[in-house]
Amino acid sequence: MQVFDSGNVAAATSVKLARVQVVAAYPITPQTPLTEKLSQYVDSQVMDAEYVAVESEHSAMAVCIGASSAGARAFTATSSHGLLYMAEQLHWTAGARLPMVMCVVNRAVGAPFSIWNDQQDSISQRDCGWIQLYASDHQEILDTVIKAYRLSERICIPVMVCYDGYYLSHTYMPYRVPEQSAVDAFLPPYTYRHTLGPEKPTSLNTVTLPGGRTDIHGNFAPGYMELRESLDSEMKKAVAIYSEIDAEYLDIAGRGGDPIVQCYLCDDAEYVAVALGSMGRQLHDVADGLREEGIKIGVLSLAMFRPFPADILRAQLSGRKALIVFEKAFSPGQSGALRSELQAALYGEASQPELFNYILGLGGRSYSSVDFRSSIIESIQRKPGETGRCEEIGWIGLGR
Amino acid sequence: MEAKKTRAVNLTEEELVYPGNRACAGCGLNILYRIGLKAIGRDAILVVPPSCLTVMQGLYPITSTQLSVLNVTFASTAAAASGVRAALRAQDNDHTKVVAWAGDGGTSDIGLQALSGAIERNEDFLYICYDNEAYMNTGVQRSGTTPRGAVTANTSIGGKRERSKDVASIIAAHSPAYVASCSAAYPLDFHDKIAKALGIKGLKYIHAHTPCPPGWQMEEKVAVSIARMAVSNGLYVLYEIEDGRMTLSEPSAKLLKKKSLPRVEEYLQAQGRFKELGSDDIAAIQSDIDSKWAAYRRDMAGAAA
Ligand SMILES: Cc1ncc(C[n+]2csc(CCOP(=O)(O)OP(=O)(O)O)c2C)c(N)n1
Ligand code: SF4
Ligand SMILES: [Mg+2]
């Protein structure tokens, strides 16, 4: 079925299709229309779920932690300060290896208060142990949430599905909604690997000593460090597993095929513009224009930031002349996180592209295709070897 | 309704706590945990934040309890318990009990917001706060319930200057399904209040006074008698609140008939944490107790057993 609606409604629709059993949420702009919609679905029994209207985001994640541990498929969504208010809980969820999906409707972080879009909120949480996926349009929001549940439940790692506030959350676009029966076939009911019932009592997340210990049967019980190592190695598998899951989804929905990176005009490209989220879409038009002028440019939209798909990026990007990395988040005192990580991934490659980093759109500062175009041209015109050092940032749209 | 009274002879024999755990000798929490679990039974999920209870229940991969436990972050106990309940509802499980069990710090301070939210939503679980009147697990720092004058690791000079919070009254102001106070000196009263609470739908709150020898600076062997003294001298009151009506429980109710209560000095002087109290401070504490009991006598004369 084709519908025309907002990105937030696309997300709510996917949560309903995924047959989520427990939703807990606290209002924050621009996430609010998504969770309001879910409360309506639950109250009108369009969706058979528990909606827990908690008193904070910390508690929203606590409800999801309790629910997922006790065997229910859980969902929450937030933005900005709400995500950061959960920070402790994010680490907890990942450490506890709880399957769960959360939408992060990207918004700037205060002070000063800004309710507008950038990606500082989710990027600042890259080390909390959650998988991070970024959708670049409404269709991707819907499809990604459904696939994210499969991924999360398969490898027991929580997944953030991030999408740009307003650019995607509040704009209207047409998208296709799969049949419930198709989603049911794709996403079986959730069962947790532990039980918290009387049948096989379990004590979850107990204090764990620095060293490993043996249990009463003399078997080695992994300690904290083994659990951390496993979070890393299991998360790294998510790149391949997500591709498999996407291929299955392609079969049922007819959409997919490039779940990790989407390359546009990249085949013969000497230069590649790289971005997360909705910027990738806008860059397509910019690339079309530059191609008409004879500049061999392509666009790589990255849909997965954690785990960082370094292998795929190396395969796509080494050998290019230059990469121009556009970001709506950065690490003050260094550069955009994506830029640093790309550089790390390409370090030691035989032919490393030059790297240029532009920061834009912070706190909702507007940017246009003209800005992308002139930044790309500026980068291309720099002499070889004049590459931006890793800490060099080009600021787009700063007032003068 | 008169709830059934358990006696030591008809207490369930089955132990749900393994012998030997990490609690200190004389720990009031340890007494209530063992007896409380008998009232809760096996078909239950405990939700526990960081506290002495986390340690007492055992360090991975060893546990001292036979029930399922979900350990959660410090501020999130009541919200996590709400999530467990929501999951059980979603799975049509209406038999498994959810019991949140937290310390006074985890309840009166950092966890109060989540607890307040859960009561307002009238979540269906039992919340037990064991009140040892400080953050014991982190080395005896002041909490919201630490009494005025008590020396702790961060009120080491002159003792705590502020009054303690009356958490149970804060909770009662939300009008939950059931509120009760208990003491480690009266474990059977605790047992029966749990049993009663678990028969009621909605949010139930039990506040339990639990002596802590290292934190209160007293000998292990006097812990129970000190806790009992707090009840018999009227400082700590055992009661239940149902439908907004407060009734004193037997150990406190019988004080109504007494012309005068034992003085509070003996209780205070038995504990090193009160060593900074002067005679004026003690007189002020005594006068608070006296006016509290004058009010009870006025309001409840004849009502109590
Ligand atoms: C967010 C957070 N802040 C601080 C702590 C450290 N902490 C762990 S237990 C505890 C004190 C617990 O006190 P209480 O709830 O009274 O339980 P008790 O230790 O007295 O049994 C503190 C402060 C923590 N675990 N999490
Ligand atoms: S410190 Fe106090 S509350 Fe904690 S285990 Fe020891 S006696 Fe019990
Ligand atoms: Mg305490």
XYZ file of C-alpha atoms and ligand atoms in Angstrom:
740
model
C 0.000 0.000 0.000
C 1.281 3.446 -0.918
C 0.709 6.261 1.592
C 1.694 9.888 1.824
C 2.620 10.893 5.335
C 5.359 12.149 7.653
C 8.565 10.373 8.652
C 7.309 10.086 12.218
C 4.163 8.336 11.034
C 6.299 6.043 8.886
C 8.214 5.112 12.046
C 5.006 4.570 14.038
C 3.646 2.394 11.241
C 6.733 0.212 11.297
C 6.535 -0.194 15.079
C 2.956 -1.373 14.683
C 3.914 -3.752 11.863
C 6.730 -5.136 14.018
C 4.100 -6.071 16.630
C 5.962 -4.313 19.404
C 4.489 -5.357 22.758
C 5.684 -2.592 25.082
C 6.126 1.057 24.135
C 7.468 3.517 26.704
C 8.095 7.122 25.825
C 8.468 10.658 27.041
C 7.713 13.639 24.824
C 10.469 15.672 23.185
C 10.414 17.606 19.926
C 10.756 16.436 17.156
C 9.997 12.877 18.297
C 6.551 13.688 19.767
C 4.281 12.978 16.765
C 5.766 9.478 16.537
C 4.949 8.461 20.095
C 1.618 10.319 20.113
C 0.670 8.211 17.122
C 1.687 5.038 18.945
C -0.394 5.994 21.985
C -3.371 6.384 19.645
C -2.729 3.005 18.034
C -2.625 1.382 21.466
C -5.636 3.228 22.906
C -7.762 2.483 19.851
C -6.569 -1.152 19.890
C -5.164 -0.889 16.401
C -2.037 -2.138 18.098
C -2.041 -4.823 20.798
C 0.606 -3.369 23.090
C 1.224 -1.772 26.453
C 1.911 1.957 26.279
C 3.704 3.201 29.386
C 3.609 6.993 29.650
C 6.680 7.384 31.822
C 7.903 10.456 33.678
C 11.331 10.691 32.000
C 13.492 9.229 29.258
C 15.640 7.497 31.862
C 12.493 5.674 32.896
C 11.428 5.089 29.286
C 14.586 3.094 28.767
C 14.150 1.447 32.176
C 10.703 0.221 31.124
C 12.186 -1.123 27.893
C 14.980 -2.811 29.844
C 12.457 -4.434 32.194
C 10.180 -5.429 29.330
C 12.875 -6.829 27.067
C 14.422 -8.768 29.962
C 11.024 -10.235 30.788
C 10.406 -11.381 27.235
C 8.496 -8.602 25.463
C 9.449 -6.741 22.281
C 10.064 -3.162 23.378
C 10.311 0.211 21.674
C 11.034 3.785 22.583
C 11.929 6.921 20.690
C 13.560 10.162 21.659
C 15.702 13.089 20.563
C 18.541 15.234 21.848
C 18.315 15.849 25.606
C 16.072 12.834 25.957
C 18.739 10.585 24.491
C 21.408 12.073 26.708
C 19.185 11.785 29.770
C 19.186 8.056 29.010
C 22.958 7.839 28.668
C 23.483 5.502 31.614
C 20.610 3.331 30.429
C 22.012 3.088 26.902
C 25.197 1.523 28.201
C 23.146 -0.728 30.465
C 20.963 -2.003 27.634
C 23.937 -2.843 25.462
C 25.899 -4.420 28.324
C 22.848 -6.501 29.238
C 22.670 -7.527 25.539
C 18.994 -6.674 25.312
C 17.313 -6.742 21.926
C 15.424 -3.494 21.368
C 14.909 -0.773 18.799
C 14.828 2.949 19.490
C 14.194 5.717 16.998
C 16.395 8.753 17.502
C 14.855 11.710 15.736
C 18.031 13.723 15.432
C 18.131 17.129 17.084
C 20.782 19.510 18.353
C 21.833 19.454 21.999
C 21.901 22.518 24.313
C 23.137 24.768 25.705
C 21.842 26.959 24.269
C 18.538 25.197 23.689
C 17.911 24.375 20.081
C 14.955 22.293 19.023
C 16.247 22.082 15.446
C 18.081 19.375 13.621
C 21.652 18.189 13.649
C 23.149 14.789 14.570
C 25.145 15.638 17.666
C 22.770 13.646 19.891
C 23.245 10.190 18.411
C 26.834 10.675 17.297
C 27.823 11.612 20.841
C 26.485 8.211 21.939
C 28.506 6.179 19.475
C 30.477 4.399 22.226
C 27.536 3.162 24.289
C 27.378 -0.202 22.542
C 24.258 0.290 20.400
C 24.145 -0.388 16.707
C 23.432 2.871 14.864
C 21.535 2.913 11.588
C 20.667 6.118 9.713
C 17.691 6.423 7.388
C 17.763 8.875 4.529
C 14.061 9.037 3.628
C 10.637 7.985 4.887
C 10.663 4.652 3.143
C 13.980 3.833 4.739
C 12.691 4.770 8.181
C 9.863 2.277 7.856
C 11.941 -0.508 6.352
C 14.881 0.027 8.685
C 12.849 -0.280 11.894
C 11.449 -3.642 10.807
C 14.847 -4.945 9.746
C 16.407 -3.537 12.925
C 14.213 -5.782 15.078
C 15.398 -8.827 13.171
C 19.001 -7.751 13.565
C 18.705 -6.831 17.227
C 16.955 -10.047 18.202
C 19.390 -12.149 16.208
C 22.540 -10.806 17.856
C 21.141 -9.434 21.126
C 22.399 -5.905 20.656
C 20.066 -2.881 20.778
C 19.665 -0.777 17.643
C 19.124 2.953 17.192
C 17.351 3.934 14.014
C 18.320 7.583 13.539
C 16.664 10.027 11.200
C 16.904 13.760 10.777
C 14.422 15.828 12.761
C 12.079 17.930 10.576
C 13.870 17.098 7.290
C 12.399 13.631 7.661
C 10.281 13.591 10.818
C 7.897 16.383 9.839
C 7.972 16.432 6.043
C 5.542 14.383 3.978
C 6.638 11.903 1.362
C 5.061 8.933 -0.338
C 6.182 5.504 0.870
C 5.012 1.943 0.613
C 3.709 -0.036 3.586
C 4.205 -3.805 3.481
C 1.376 -6.199 4.319
C 1.179 -7.277 7.951
C 1.331 -10.920 6.863
C 4.579 -10.300 4.996
C 6.131 -8.618 8.037
C 4.906 -11.439 10.293
C 6.624 -13.963 8.055
C 9.812 -11.900 8.116
C 9.851 -11.087 11.838
C 8.891 -14.006 14.096
C 7.693 -13.339 17.663
C 10.335 -12.314 20.173
C 11.744 -14.696 22.740
C 14.526 -13.720 25.109
C 17.393 -16.104 25.721
C 16.982 -15.832 29.497
C 13.807 -16.196 31.491
C 12.887 -14.226 34.556
C 10.187 -16.597 35.660
C 10.061 -19.288 38.314
C 10.720 -22.096 35.783
C 14.394 -21.295 35.487
C 15.213 -18.413 37.795
C 18.016 -16.148 36.657
C 19.841 -13.253 38.210
C 20.623 -10.753 35.474
C 23.291 -8.046 35.491
C 24.803 -8.966 38.838
C 28.018 -7.413 40.089
C 30.899 -8.956 38.158
C 34.413 -9.042 39.529
C 37.495 -7.958 37.576
C 38.641 -11.545 37.059
C 36.639 -14.403 35.581
C 35.357 -16.912 38.146
C 34.251 -20.476 38.129
C 30.661 -21.296 38.953
C 29.598 -23.938 41.471
C 30.023 -26.639 38.826
C 33.616 -25.564 38.215
C 32.885 -24.046 34.791
C 34.556 -20.773 33.840
C 32.068 -17.925 33.937
C 33.078 -15.017 31.748
C 33.910 -11.833 33.609
C 33.340 -8.207 32.695
C 36.146 -8.056 30.182
C 35.009 -11.181 28.312
C 31.515 -9.713 28.083
C 32.891 -6.480 26.642
C 34.993 -8.347 24.104
C 31.948 -10.304 23.064
C 29.943 -7.109 22.578
C 32.636 -5.917 20.189
C 33.057 -9.115 18.227
C 29.318 -9.765 17.989
C 28.622 -6.226 16.935
C 31.180 -6.461 14.175
C 29.210 -9.386 12.760
C 26.241 -7.082 12.358
C 27.561 -5.809 9.013
C 27.252 -9.199 7.357
C 24.142 -10.248 9.254
C 22.325 -7.046 8.419
C 23.102 -7.583 4.745
C 21.597 -11.092 4.947
C 18.528 -9.754 6.693
C 18.194 -7.029 4.105
C 18.325 -9.590 1.311
C 15.427 -11.448 2.911
C 13.533 -8.212 3.277
C 14.116 -7.492 -0.382
C 12.294 -10.735 -1.107
C 9.217 -9.804 0.893
C 9.059 -6.070 0.278
C 10.866 -5.620 -3.005
C 13.069 -2.948 -1.495
C 16.650 -3.052 -0.267
C 19.916 -4.412 -1.590
C 22.242 -1.743 -0.261
C 21.622 -1.598 3.480
C 25.044 -0.408 4.638
C 26.167 2.141 2.069
C 24.357 3.557 -0.911
C 26.624 4.653 -3.721
C 25.414 7.097 -6.323
C 27.480 7.677 -9.470
C 30.422 6.150 -7.681
C 31.663 3.694 -10.298
C 34.069 6.006 -12.088
C 34.105 8.756 -9.489
C 37.416 10.430 -8.641
C 35.801 12.330 -5.826
C 33.185 11.036 -3.420
C 30.995 13.096 -1.118
C 30.201 11.137 2.054
C 27.335 11.811 4.482
C 24.964 10.235 6.988
C 21.192 10.483 6.837
C 19.092 12.773 4.685
C 22.063 14.817 3.431
C 22.924 11.926 1.141
C 19.703 12.459 -0.823
C 20.359 16.143 -1.289
C 23.883 15.382 -2.503
C 22.501 13.340 -5.409
C 21.269 16.529 -7.103
C 24.550 18.261 -6.386
C 26.456 15.393 -7.989
C 24.180 15.453 -11.031
C 24.999 19.136 -11.495
C 28.734 18.684 -11.086
C 28.763 15.765 -13.499
C 27.276 18.061 -16.117
C 30.313 20.256 -15.594
C 32.566 17.262 -16.145
C 33.559 16.698 -12.530
C 33.711 13.007 -11.770
C 31.937 12.938 -8.454
C 29.833 10.338 -6.682
C 27.957 10.212 -3.399
C 28.239 7.626 -0.662
C 25.393 7.706 1.868
C 26.308 5.786 4.948
C 23.387 4.008 6.623
C 25.355 2.274 9.388
C 27.691 4.111 11.730
C 28.024 1.407 14.405
C 29.435 -1.060 13.777
C 31.624 1.028 11.492
C 31.597 -0.849 8.179
C 35.291 -0.264 7.548
C 35.734 -3.119 5.053
C 32.955 -1.899 2.811
C 34.181 1.673 3.025
C 37.750 0.696 2.184
C 36.534 -1.262 -0.796
C 34.458 1.653 -1.993
C 36.727 4.537 -1.206
C 40.405 3.697 -1.395
C 41.904 4.784 -4.656
C 39.685 7.842 -5.027
C 41.381 11.214 -5.310
C 39.492 12.874 -2.498
C 36.608 12.393 -0.111
C 34.533 15.324 0.990
C 32.833 14.428 4.261
C 29.769 16.412 5.271
C 28.658 16.146 8.886
C 26.049 17.590 11.200
C 27.962 16.649 14.346
C 31.543 16.920 15.506
C 33.851 16.413 18.432
C 34.884 19.882 19.647
C 38.646 20.085 19.604
C 38.971 17.478 16.855
C 36.712 17.113 13.804
C 33.645 15.316 12.568
C 33.481 11.804 13.984
C 32.773 10.293 10.563
C 35.805 11.963 9.088
C 38.113 10.650 11.843
C 36.757 7.181 11.457
C 37.028 7.185 7.687
C 40.617 8.292 7.979
C 41.295 5.509 10.472
C 39.685 2.978 8.136
C 41.767 4.139 5.177
C 45.045 4.463 7.053
C 47.659 2.194 5.561
C 45.793 1.687 2.289
C 48.068 1.828 -0.732
C 46.251 4.743 -2.265
C 44.609 6.932 0.308
C 42.261 9.643 -0.807
C 42.697 13.159 0.495
C 40.057 13.989 3.079
C 38.116 17.197 3.519
C 35.661 17.768 6.305
C 32.737 20.187 6.359
C 30.480 20.788 9.322
C 27.066 22.214 8.574
C 23.506 22.493 9.719
C 24.246 22.691 13.441
C 21.219 23.702 15.470
C 19.151 23.713 12.287
C 21.315 26.257 10.410
C 20.041 26.026 6.865
C 22.224 24.709 4.074
C 21.619 24.472 0.378
C 22.800 22.503 -2.596
C 24.890 25.568 -3.511
C 26.794 25.164 -0.235
C 27.534 21.518 -0.983
C 28.610 22.414 -4.508
C 31.003 25.180 -3.511
C 32.548 23.068 -0.747
C 33.172 20.246 -3.179
C 34.724 22.615 -5.710
C 36.867 24.234 -3.035
C 38.166 20.807 -2.009
C 38.863 19.665 -5.553
C 40.793 22.833 -6.320
C 43.231 22.328 -3.506
C 46.627 21.117 -4.638
C 47.516 17.489 -4.038
C 49.203 17.126 -0.648
C 47.365 20.150 0.603
C 44.911 17.856 2.237
C 43.041 19.078 5.245
C 44.748 17.858 8.369
C 42.626 15.612 10.509
C 41.572 18.460 12.778
C 40.799 20.907 9.957
C 37.135 21.785 9.632
C 35.414 23.778 6.915
C 32.354 25.474 8.388
C 29.389 25.890 6.100
C 27.042 28.798 6.662
C 28.863 30.528 9.528
C 27.727 34.134 9.912
C 30.380 36.641 8.991
C -10.237 -6.992 57.153
C -8.061 -8.719 59.741
C -5.099 -10.257 57.899
C -3.834 -13.639 58.973
C -1.034 -13.605 61.514
C 1.960 -15.790 60.903
C 3.869 -17.124 63.901
C 7.385 -18.491 63.901
C 5.965 -22.013 64.193
C 3.816 -21.803 61.083
C 6.241 -19.865 58.889
C 6.969 -21.718 55.629
C 9.937 -23.952 56.234
C 11.270 -23.761 52.706
C 14.156 -21.314 52.430
C 14.418 -19.261 49.242
C 17.715 -17.732 50.324
C 20.796 -19.904 50.397
C 22.663 -19.994 53.667
C 25.766 -17.824 53.714
C 25.820 -14.518 51.913
C 27.752 -11.279 51.883
C 25.702 -9.348 54.430
C 27.456 -8.178 57.595
C 26.643 -9.949 60.829
C 23.636 -8.317 62.448
C 22.292 -6.881 59.165
C 18.614 -5.987 59.467
C 18.123 -6.245 55.714
C 19.356 -9.816 55.783
C 16.670 -10.781 58.325
C 13.886 -9.228 56.300
C 15.150 -10.604 53.021
C 15.039 -14.179 54.272
C 11.601 -13.847 55.826
C 10.249 -11.582 53.076
C 11.059 -14.066 50.336
C 9.016 -16.681 52.157
C 6.020 -14.384 51.847
C 6.760 -13.578 48.209
C 7.258 -17.167 47.071
C 8.924 -18.485 43.950
C 6.625 -17.104 41.300
C 8.160 -13.658 41.408
C 10.664 -11.359 39.766
C 12.732 -9.066 41.979
C 13.963 -5.749 40.641
C 16.969 -4.409 42.521
C 19.141 -1.296 42.125
C 22.720 -0.930 43.395
C 22.728 -1.174 47.205
C 23.820 -3.572 49.915
C 21.154 -5.907 48.571
C 22.934 -6.191 45.217
C 26.042 -7.403 46.987
C 24.157 -9.558 49.434
C 22.402 -11.362 46.598
C 25.789 -12.468 45.353
C 28.522 -11.620 42.885
C 28.434 -13.290 39.477
C 28.272 -16.252 38.962
C 27.182 -17.004 42.515
C 23.836 -16.020 43.939
C 22.295 -16.260 47.364
C 18.722 -16.152 46.132
C 16.548 -18.699 44.366
C 14.281 -16.089 42.788
C 14.786 -14.339 39.484
C 16.421 -10.973 39.909
C 16.741 -8.119 37.454
C 19.502 -5.788 38.586
C 18.926 -2.283 37.251
C 20.493 1.171 37.417
C 20.240 3.182 40.616
C 17.502 5.635 39.609
C 15.383 3.259 37.602
C 13.973 0.637 39.986
C 10.295 1.550 39.826
C 10.391 2.183 36.081
C 12.151 -1.101 35.365
C 9.583 -2.899 37.533
C 6.881 -1.183 35.448
C 8.542 -2.585 32.339
C 8.647 -6.099 33.758
C 4.964 -5.818 34.645
C 4.122 -4.501 31.179
C 5.942 -7.439 29.618
C 4.069 -9.907 31.820
C 0.754 -8.255 30.890
C 1.674 -8.436 27.234
C 2.230 -12.181 27.729
C -1.058 -12.605 29.622
C 0.797 -13.579 32.766
C -1.213 -12.382 35.750
C 0.290 -14.726 38.335
C 3.967 -13.762 38.522
C 4.567 -11.119 41.186
C 6.849 -8.180 40.604
C 8.688 -6.910 43.656
C 11.039 -3.926 43.569
C 13.406 -3.903 46.531
C 15.623 -0.882 47.073
C 17.516 0.989 49.773
C 16.633 4.339 51.276
C 19.054 6.190 48.990
C 17.676 4.410 45.946
C 14.166 5.279 47.067
C 14.132 8.622 48.845
C 16.746 10.330 46.692
C 17.750 9.201 43.216
C 14.821 6.845 42.621
C 12.014 9.053 43.913
C 11.041 10.438 40.517
C 10.641 7.026 38.921
C 8.747 5.766 41.966
C 6.439 8.772 41.950
C 5.715 8.177 38.261
C 5.000 4.500 38.832
C 2.573 5.226 41.670
C 0.812 7.883 39.632
C 0.328 5.293 36.875
C -0.814 2.827 39.575
C 1.524 0.148 38.303
C 0.839 -3.296 39.683
C 3.848 -4.204 41.802
C 5.149 -4.163 45.364
C 7.914 -1.709 46.197
C 9.924 -2.409 49.345
C 12.301 0.221 50.688
C 14.690 -1.011 53.355
C 15.806 1.973 55.318
C 19.191 1.696 56.989
C 19.244 5.485 57.022
C 22.312 6.061 54.825
C 24.141 5.008 51.669
C 25.773 1.978 53.219
C 27.042 0.278 50.103
C 29.247 3.232 49.207
C 30.599 3.587 52.719
C 27.921 5.241 54.883
C 27.166 8.636 53.376
C 24.081 10.649 54.309
C 20.812 9.971 52.496
C 17.461 11.729 52.536
C 16.371 9.507 55.406
C 19.466 9.883 57.575
C 18.201 11.371 60.845
C 19.288 14.806 61.970
C 22.467 14.670 64.010
C 23.706 11.325 62.672
C 27.379 11.180 61.833
C 28.069 9.659 58.424
C 31.134 9.667 56.174
C 30.093 12.991 54.659
C 28.493 14.497 57.754
C 31.417 13.564 59.933
C 31.686 16.884 61.722
C 28.647 17.775 63.799
C 26.437 15.135 62.155
C 23.726 15.680 59.535
C 22.140 19.095 59.936
C 18.850 18.481 58.156
C 15.767 16.523 59.133
C 15.081 13.181 57.486
C 12.473 12.858 54.758
C 9.305 11.030 55.687
C 9.292 8.938 52.540
C 6.244 6.859 53.395
C 4.191 10.046 53.765
C 5.416 11.309 50.408
C 4.332 7.999 48.930
C 1.030 8.044 50.808
C 0.289 11.499 49.376
C 0.080 9.775 45.962
C -2.727 7.532 47.316
C -1.316 4.184 46.205
C -3.206 0.966 46.849
C -1.352 0.175 50.067
C 1.330 1.697 52.285
C 2.885 0.064 55.329
C 5.874 0.503 57.574
C 7.819 -2.379 59.063
C 10.895 -3.062 61.140
C 13.575 -5.741 61.068
C 12.721 -6.336 64.728
C 9.272 -7.570 63.622
C 9.960 -9.859 60.663
C 6.633 -11.681 60.944
C 4.775 -8.393 60.704
C 6.828 -7.720 57.552
C 5.967 -11.194 56.260
C 2.246 -10.692 56.713
C 2.221 -7.196 55.271
C 3.950 -8.493 52.147
C 1.435 -11.317 51.877
C -1.398 -8.846 52.241
C 0.098 -6.340 49.823
C 0.591 -8.985 47.144
C -3.116 -9.730 47.295
C -3.939 -6.146 46.328
C -3.834 -4.875 42.746
C -1.957 -1.675 42.039
C 1.096 -0.160 43.609
C 1.950 -1.232 47.136
C 4.702 0.378 49.188
C 6.410 -1.027 52.292
C 8.994 0.999 54.183
C 11.158 -1.107 56.494
C 13.533 0.106 59.187
C 16.660 -2.044 59.022
C 19.481 -1.649 61.544
C 23.012 -1.677 60.156
C 25.771 -2.341 62.693
C 28.681 -0.790 60.761
C 26.656 2.207 59.600
C 25.017 2.872 62.935
C 28.199 2.116 64.849
C 26.887 -0.480 67.218
C 27.613 -4.063 68.123
C 26.137 -6.698 65.838
C 24.434 -8.479 68.680
C 22.344 -5.450 69.666
C 21.030 -4.705 66.170
C 17.637 -6.319 66.648
C 17.111 -4.930 70.136
C 18.022 -1.448 68.893
C 15.508 -1.751 66.066
C 12.902 -2.964 68.548
C 13.704 -0.046 70.844
C 13.008 2.403 67.985
C 9.490 0.993 67.847
C 8.881 0.702 71.571
C 10.028 4.251 72.309
C 7.724 5.558 69.592
C 10.448 6.924 67.319
C 9.674 4.540 64.477
C 5.991 3.760 63.987
C 4.557 0.625 62.424
C 1.364 1.224 60.498
C -0.668 0.539 57.394
C -2.514 2.973 55.157
C -5.391 1.611 53.132
C -7.978 3.735 51.344
C -6.355 6.768 52.927
C -6.950 5.398 56.458
C -4.013 4.848 58.734
C -4.020 2.107 61.349
C -1.217 1.393 63.770
C 0.140 -2.132 63.702
C 0.204 -4.089 66.922
C 3.700 -3.233 68.248
C 2.959 0.465 67.818
C -0.754 0.327 68.575
C -0.101 -0.922 72.070
C 1.866 2.246 72.815
C -1.405 4.185 72.593
C -2.453 2.738 75.920
C 0.762 3.681 77.683
C 0.816 6.846 79.730
C 4.435 7.535 78.859
C 6.915 6.010 76.444
C 10.483 4.983 77.232
C 12.857 7.910 76.630
C 14.751 8.028 73.337
C 18.201 8.530 74.985
C 18.892 4.849 75.381
C 18.321 4.262 71.662
C 20.522 7.180 70.666
C 23.295 6.478 73.124
C 23.636 2.869 72.020
C 24.736 4.026 68.545
C 28.068 5.662 67.794
C 26.535 7.645 64.917
C 24.656 9.837 67.416
C 27.689 10.676 69.513
C 27.641 14.318 68.412
C 24.130 14.924 69.764
C 23.978 17.284 72.738
C 21.300 17.209 75.412
C 19.313 19.931 73.613
C 19.272 17.870 70.431
C 18.090 14.828 72.324
C 15.379 16.872 74.013
C 14.238 18.131 70.597
C 14.016 14.580 69.242
C 12.085 13.527 72.348
C 9.699 16.414 71.973
C 9.056 15.508 68.298
C 8.195 11.958 69.390
C 5.960 13.199 72.185
C 3.962 15.522 69.974
C 3.615 12.810 67.305
C 2.158 10.452 69.896
C -0.067 13.141 71.366
C -1.560 13.506 67.898
C -1.995 9.723 67.503
C -3.732 9.514 70.872
C -6.043 12.314 69.884
C -6.841 10.893 66.443
C -6.855 7.189 67.137
C -8.039 6.730 70.682
C -10.273 3.696 70.700
C -9.529 2.808 67.077
C -6.513 0.658 67.847
C -6.533 -2.903 69.070
C 23.749 6.825 39.124
C 24.517 6.263 40.257
N 25.022 7.101 41.179
C 25.723 6.594 42.215
C 25.898 5.249 42.355
C 26.720 4.733 43.497
N 25.937 4.031 44.512
C 25.789 2.689 44.489
S 24.945 2.081 45.772
C 24.786 3.618 46.432
C 24.159 3.824 47.760
C 22.957 2.999 47.986
O 22.325 3.468 49.148
P 20.939 2.871 49.578
O 19.993 2.940 48.452
O 20.524 3.544 50.828
O 21.255 1.331 49.821
P 22.309 0.729 50.910
O 23.632 0.736 50.283
O 22.255 1.584 52.109
O 21.838 -0.648 51.151
C 25.375 4.580 45.625
C 25.410 6.010 45.932
C 25.356 4.425 41.352
N 25.497 3.087 41.366
N 24.653 4.957 40.339
S 26.500 -2.373 55.604
Fe 24.659 -2.477 56.834
S 22.969 -2.780 55.399
Fe 24.866 -3.243 54.331
S 25.108 -5.466 54.560
Fe 26.261 -4.496 56.238
S 24.787 -4.417 57.911
Fe 23.620 -4.812 56.067
Mg 20.648 2.813 52.772
